């Protein structure tokens, strides 16, 4: 997987506002930017399955439990 | 290594094991009322030091003890948990009782249901003493921020030391004698880490064996509930009552009931134990005392007649950990989204960080994590099925001081517990002795799916041979 560019603070501010977090403090938004890069790196570190047929660990089942 | 020789002034009743107390109660030589009073006195005497409890249910416990006493005297002894006092992490609901989850978000929440685990234990005659300390919603990195609404639980072996989390009060309660057994919950190690920190047994059973219905969720696909006890026998006794299919829990395993103590006292002759020595080049380093105790345990397994072979897990520790973060962030935010959007100012830093992390997880990464998790489970299971049970490291260091933030994080995340949340195999944290500072050391015994019996058998044999149960904290 190719690397993604780091989040900028403006991107984080816009992302948070876009999804309803309009009242975060500047400190919280700055922390979100730090954590977003960590989350992004963790996502990239997850190996992708070689087969398109591999289902996730938990799949929807019927009859319902 | 320096041996520790703690002394204690506790009432001997609070240091009975479940099995010892049970025999006395069944023989009418010990009253559940007397036993509960001893525990309530113990809580009064020391809980302002160790802070194992959030809520003590003294009146409720006394009433239950009187009923248990009458039942026993009338010849209606229910079994090995009848009259036995226990406590639960404060994320188990009890109808009519506050569940706080260790959070300011829930300080006034009164539950309208009782968890299946507590229902089963109370039906077996066990007596609930109260609700135990916990990290907020079972969330934490190990770092201590002093920003939760209840006092920090403290390790009875040294109150300046960490208790392990997130079931912070559970290990403390068992080791310090403020409960005869305790229940915790485990998403990445939250039963086994407190057990390791306090020198008790903590079982994370096969995923789905024990119902989580009526417990606050942390991360659905990784959460399990489990018992912490002073001995392996006590642990198996409690687990046997907790196990079983429950339609209230969508992930409950619909399997026939089985005997968790099958072969319990048969020793190790004829068993093959796989030993995991290498967790990958990028795994955190282990303290020398932990390494020594693991090596001694390996030798003991051989001396007890087991065939010991080295096995290699199919991926390094870092790969198992790579999926737990993404899954946990995403699932936890889906649980707490409304609170995060509207009341994040009430959250402690650890929970707020997790919610904030979850906010930017991509859907495709979450699904990729669940797919890779399945592959890890399948390939790890193939390795575990080549042996009868596995000896693996638990924590890589002993419980650090509260001031040492780096080692606090290492105690939690630099451990091998999350591997078996990812794969769903049963894993029990066992005490292996003490380090040079007198703090408990630990290891994990891991079994095949739905074979807790062999993990208990191994734990029992090691317990008898190593003699680790003779010392209690000096409180």
Short mmCIF file of C-alpha atoms in Angstrom, two decimals, chain B residues 143-419:
data_model
loop_
_atom_site.label_atom_id
_atom_site.label_comp_id
_atom_site.label_asym_id
_atom_site.label_seq_id
_atom_site.Cartn_x
_atom_site.Cartn_y
_atom_site.Cartn_z
CA UNK B 143 -0.86 5.62 31.08
CA UNK B 144 -2.32 7.16 34.20
CA UNK B 145 -3.92 10.58 33.80
CA UNK B 146 -5.72 10.88 37.17
CA UNK B 147 -8.81 12.07 35.32
CA UNK B 148 -11.38 9.39 36.21
CA UNK B 149 -14.12 9.89 38.81
CA UNK B 150 -12.92 7.24 41.28
CA UNK B 151 -9.62 6.84 43.14
CA UNK B 152 -6.95 4.85 41.38
CA UNK B 153 -6.87 1.17 42.36
CA UNK B 154 -3.53 0.21 43.89
CA UNK B 155 -1.53 -2.98 43.85
CA UNK B 156 -1.66 -4.80 47.21
CA UNK B 157 1.89 -6.09 46.72
CA UNK B 158 3.04 -2.46 46.63
CA UNK B 159 0.49 0.37 46.55
CA UNK B 160 2.90 2.52 44.55
CA UNK B 161 2.59 -0.01 41.71
CA UNK B 162 0.15 -0.43 38.84
CA UNK B 163 -2.72 -2.91 39.13
CA UNK B 164 -2.99 -3.79 35.47
CA UNK B 165 -6.09 -2.81 33.54
CA UNK B 166 -8.71 -2.45 32.58
CA UNK B 167 -10.24 -4.64 35.32
CA UNK B 168 -8.15 -2.68 37.81
CA UNK B 169 -10.08 -3.65 40.93
CA UNK B 170 -10.52 -7.32 40.10
CA UNK B 171 -6.98 -8.60 40.55
CA UNK B 172 -6.55 -6.34 43.57
CA UNK B 173 -9.70 -7.71 45.22
CA UNK B 174 -8.61 -11.33 44.88
CA UNK B 175 -5.01 -10.76 45.95
CA UNK B 176 -5.88 -8.44 48.84
CA UNK B 177 -8.79 -10.51 50.09
CA UNK B 178 -11.60 -8.04 49.47
CA UNK B 179 -13.43 -10.67 47.37
CA UNK B 180 -13.01 -14.41 47.17
CA UNK B 181 -13.25 -14.27 43.38
CA UNK B 182 -13.86 -11.52 40.88
CA UNK B 183 -15.15 -11.08 37.36
CA UNK B 184 -13.48 -8.88 34.78
CA UNK B 185 -13.73 -8.38 31.05
CA UNK B 186 -10.98 -8.74 28.47
CA UNK B 187 -10.72 -7.03 25.07
CA UNK B 188 -6.94 -7.13 24.71
CA UNK B 189 -5.85 -8.53 28.05
CA UNK B 190 -8.02 -6.79 30.65
CA UNK B 191 -8.56 -9.92 32.74
CA UNK B 192 -5.08 -11.37 32.27
CA UNK B 193 -3.11 -8.15 32.80
CA UNK B 194 -4.61 -7.39 36.23
CA UNK B 195 -4.15 -11.04 37.12
CA UNK B 196 -0.49 -10.79 36.08
CA UNK B 197 0.03 -7.58 38.03
CA UNK B 198 -1.39 -8.98 41.24
CA UNK B 199 -0.29 -12.62 41.12
CA UNK B 200 -3.64 -14.34 40.57
CA UNK B 201 -5.26 -16.48 37.88
CA UNK B 202 -7.23 -14.76 35.12
CA UNK B 203 -9.05 -16.69 32.42
CA UNK B 204 -10.05 -15.42 29.00
CA UNK B 205 -12.03 -18.38 27.77
CA UNK B 206 -12.77 -19.29 24.17
CA UNK B 207 -14.57 -16.39 22.49
CA UNK B 208 -18.29 -17.00 22.90
CA UNK B 209 -18.08 -19.52 25.75
CA UNK B 210 -19.23 -17.06 28.43
CA UNK B 211 -22.14 -14.73 27.84
CA UNK B 212 -21.49 -11.00 27.81
CA UNK B 213 -25.18 -10.15 27.95
CA UNK B 214 -25.84 -7.42 30.46
CA UNK B 215 -22.28 -6.08 30.39
CA UNK B 216 -21.18 -2.75 28.96
CA UNK B 217 -19.50 -3.42 25.62
CA UNK B 218 -16.06 -2.12 24.77
CA UNK B 219 -15.42 -3.76 21.39
CA UNK B 220 -17.92 -6.44 20.46
CA UNK B 221 -15.79 -8.69 18.32
CA UNK B 222 -12.94 -8.89 20.85
CA UNK B 223 -14.73 -8.65 24.23
CA UNK B 224 -14.96 -11.62 26.58
CA UNK B 225 -15.79 -11.85 30.27
CA UNK B 226 -13.84 -13.97 32.71
CA UNK B 227 -12.99 -14.88 36.30
CA UNK B 228 -9.98 -13.94 38.43
CA UNK B 229 -9.17 -16.23 41.34
CA UNK B 230 -6.42 -17.18 43.76
CA UNK B 231 -6.08 -20.76 42.49
CA UNK B 232 -6.53 -22.66 39.23
CA UNK B 233 -9.16 -24.86 40.84
CA UNK B 234 -11.19 -21.85 41.92
CA UNK B 235 -10.96 -20.41 38.44
CA UNK B 236 -12.24 -23.57 36.78
CA UNK B 237 -15.04 -23.85 39.34
CA UNK B 238 -16.28 -20.33 38.60
CA UNK B 239 -15.78 -20.67 34.85
CA UNK B 240 -17.84 -23.85 34.79
CA UNK B 241 -20.82 -21.95 36.16
CA UNK B 242 -20.34 -19.01 33.79
CA UNK B 243 -19.95 -21.10 30.63
CA UNK B 244 -22.80 -21.94 28.30
CA UNK B 245 -24.88 -20.74 25.40
CA UNK B 246 -26.96 -17.60 25.92
CA UNK B 247 -29.28 -16.30 23.20
CA UNK B 248 -29.03 -12.83 24.82
CA UNK B 249 -25.45 -12.59 23.51
CA UNK B 250 -25.33 -12.62 19.68
CA UNK B 251 -21.77 -14.00 19.74
CA UNK B 252 -22.50 -16.75 22.26
CA UNK B 253 -21.21 -20.11 21.08
CA UNK B 254 -24.04 -22.62 20.67
CA UNK B 255 -22.02 -25.67 21.68
CA UNK B 256 -22.93 -28.52 24.02
CA UNK B 257 -21.87 -27.94 27.60
CA UNK B 258 -18.64 -29.62 28.59
CA UNK B 259 -16.54 -30.29 31.68
CA UNK B 260 -13.95 -27.56 32.19
CA UNK B 261 -12.24 -29.67 34.85
CA UNK B 262 -11.89 -32.87 32.85
CA UNK B 263 -8.53 -34.37 33.73
CA UNK B 264 -7.86 -31.54 36.15
CA UNK B 265 -5.65 -33.54 38.52
CA UNK B 266 -4.17 -35.96 36.00
CA UNK B 267 -0.80 -34.23 35.79
CA UNK B 268 1.12 -33.59 32.62
CA UNK B 269 2.43 -37.02 31.58
CA UNK B 270 1.47 -37.67 27.98
CA UNK B 271 0.82 -34.03 27.13
CA UNK B 272 2.78 -32.08 24.56
CA UNK B 273 3.23 -28.43 25.46
CA UNK B 274 4.27 -25.96 22.80
CA UNK B 275 6.43 -23.09 23.96
CA UNK B 276 6.40 -19.71 22.26
CA UNK B 277 9.81 -18.15 22.77
CA UNK B 278 9.98 -15.75 19.86
CA UNK B 279 7.31 -13.10 19.31
CA UNK B 280 9.11 -11.39 16.45
CA UNK B 281 12.11 -9.16 15.99
CA UNK B 282 10.05 -6.06 16.68
CA UNK B 283 8.52 -7.35 19.93
CA UNK B 284 9.35 -5.32 23.05
CA UNK B 285 12.13 -6.66 25.22
CA UNK B 286 11.38 -8.73 28.31
CA UNK B 287 12.80 -8.00 31.72
CA UNK B 288 15.37 -10.60 32.80
CA UNK B 289 13.27 -11.81 35.74
CA UNK B 290 10.35 -12.56 33.41
CA UNK B 291 12.66 -14.45 31.07
CA UNK B 292 14.06 -16.45 33.97
CA UNK B 293 10.62 -17.38 35.28
CA UNK B 294 9.45 -18.46 31.83
CA UNK B 295 12.53 -20.66 31.49
CA UNK B 296 11.94 -22.14 34.94
CA UNK B 297 8.33 -22.85 34.01
CA UNK B 298 9.47 -24.59 30.86
CA UNK B 299 11.82 -26.79 32.89
CA UNK B 300 9.04 -27.54 35.33
CA UNK B 301 6.76 -28.68 32.52
CA UNK B 302 9.42 -31.18 31.45
CA UNK B 303 10.04 -32.35 35.00
CA UNK B 304 6.32 -32.96 35.39
CA UNK B 305 6.39 -35.31 32.43
CA UNK B 306 5.20 -33.14 29.56
CA UNK B 307 6.92 -33.20 26.21
CA UNK B 308 7.99 -29.62 25.56
CA UNK B 309 8.47 -28.43 22.00
CA UNK B 310 9.11 -24.99 20.63
CA UNK B 311 6.41 -23.68 18.33
CA UNK B 312 6.32 -20.59 16.17
CA UNK B 313 3.22 -18.45 15.79
CA UNK B 314 2.45 -17.65 12.15
CA UNK B 315 2.98 -13.92 12.58
CA UNK B 316 4.91 -11.62 14.88
CA UNK B 317 3.16 -9.96 17.80
CA UNK B 318 3.07 -6.69 15.87
CA UNK B 319 0.79 -8.20 13.21
CA UNK B 320 -1.75 -9.32 15.81
CA UNK B 321 -1.61 -5.89 17.35
CA UNK B 322 -2.06 -4.24 13.95
CA UNK B 323 -5.64 -5.45 13.73
CA UNK B 324 -6.72 -4.83 17.31
CA UNK B 325 -6.24 -1.06 17.19
CA UNK B 326 -8.31 -0.51 14.06
CA UNK B 327 -11.07 -2.88 15.15
CA UNK B 328 -11.21 -1.44 18.65
CA UNK B 329 -11.20 2.21 17.55
CA UNK B 330 -14.00 1.65 15.05
CA UNK B 331 -16.24 -0.57 17.16
CA UNK B 332 -15.82 1.54 20.29
CA UNK B 333 -16.71 4.75 18.48
CA UNK B 334 -19.80 3.06 17.09
CA UNK B 335 -20.77 2.28 20.71
CA UNK B 336 -20.03 5.72 22.14
CA UNK B 337 -20.57 7.96 19.10
CA UNK B 338 -23.41 9.96 20.58
CA UNK B 339 -21.54 10.62 23.81
CA UNK B 340 -18.44 11.59 21.85
CA UNK B 341 -20.39 14.03 19.71
CA UNK B 342 -22.27 15.57 22.59
CA UNK B 343 -20.37 15.00 25.87
CA UNK B 344 -16.73 14.31 25.12
CA UNK B 345 -15.76 16.83 27.80
CA UNK B 346 -16.88 14.23 30.36
CA UNK B 347 -14.54 11.56 28.99
CA UNK B 348 -11.12 10.83 30.40
CA UNK B 349 -8.16 11.25 28.09
CA UNK B 350 -7.80 7.55 27.28
CA UNK B 351 -11.40 7.15 26.14
CA UNK B 352 -11.41 10.47 24.35
CA UNK B 353 -8.25 9.49 22.47
CA UNK B 354 -9.84 6.22 21.42
CA UNK B 355 -12.97 7.96 20.20
CA UNK B 356 -10.90 10.56 18.39
CA UNK B 357 -8.90 7.80 16.75
CA UNK B 358 -12.05 6.01 15.69
CA UNK B 359 -13.30 9.17 14.04
CA UNK B 360 -10.80 8.86 11.18
CA UNK B 361 -10.72 5.08 10.70
CA UNK B 362 -11.53 4.24 7.11
CA UNK B 363 -14.25 1.65 6.56
CA UNK B 364 -11.99 -0.32 4.24
CA UNK B 365 -9.29 -0.56 6.91
CA UNK B 366 -11.80 -1.86 9.46
CA UNK B 367 -12.98 -4.55 7.04
CA UNK B 368 -9.40 -5.37 6.10
CA UNK B 369 -8.62 -5.81 9.79
CA UNK B 370 -11.49 -8.23 10.29
CA UNK B 371 -10.46 -10.21 7.21
CA UNK B 372 -6.82 -10.40 8.29
CA UNK B 373 -7.97 -11.29 11.79
CA UNK B 374 -9.69 -14.36 10.40
CA UNK B 375 -6.52 -15.41 8.61
CA UNK B 376 -4.49 -14.96 11.79
CA UNK B 377 -7.03 -17.04 13.71
CA UNK B 378 -6.98 -19.87 11.15
CA UNK B 379 -3.20 -20.02 10.87
CA UNK B 380 -2.64 -19.69 14.62
CA UNK B 381 -5.16 -22.41 15.29
CA UNK B 382 -3.32 -24.72 12.92
CA UNK B 383 -0.21 -24.26 15.08
CA UNK B 384 -2.02 -24.66 18.40
CA UNK B 385 -3.69 -27.86 17.21
CA UNK B 386 -0.27 -29.49 16.86
CA UNK B 387 0.09 -29.53 20.66
CA UNK B 388 -2.13 -30.04 23.70
CA UNK B 389 -1.50 -26.60 25.17
CA UNK B 390 0.88 -23.68 24.82
CA UNK B 391 3.13 -21.83 27.25
CA UNK B 392 3.43 -18.21 26.13
CA UNK B 393 4.63 -15.00 27.74
CA UNK B 394 1.99 -12.79 29.36
CA UNK B 395 3.43 -9.41 30.39
CA UNK B 396 7.03 -8.64 29.52
CA UNK B 397 7.61 -6.68 32.71
CA UNK B 398 6.13 -6.74 36.21
CA UNK B 399 3.77 -4.04 37.43
CA UNK B 400 5.58 -0.70 37.22
CA UNK B 401 5.19 2.34 39.45
CA UNK B 402 2.48 4.85 38.63
CA UNK B 403 5.11 7.47 37.84
CA UNK B 404 6.78 5.45 35.09
CA UNK B 405 4.54 6.24 32.11
CA UNK B 406 6.78 4.48 29.61
CA UNK B 407 6.66 1.18 31.49
CA UNK B 408 2.96 1.58 32.24
CA UNK B 409 2.32 1.58 28.50
CA UNK B 410 4.75 -1.30 28.04
CA UNK B 411 2.99 -3.35 30.71
CA UNK B 412 -0.27 -3.05 28.77
CA UNK B 413 0.74 -2.95 25.11
CA UNK B 414 4.08 -4.71 25.34
CA UNK B 415 2.40 -7.94 26.33
CA UNK B 416 1.33 -11.07 24.49
CA UNK B 417 -2.27 -11.10 25.65
CA UNK B 418 -3.98 -9.54 22.64
CA UNK B 419 -2.83 -12.38 20.37
#
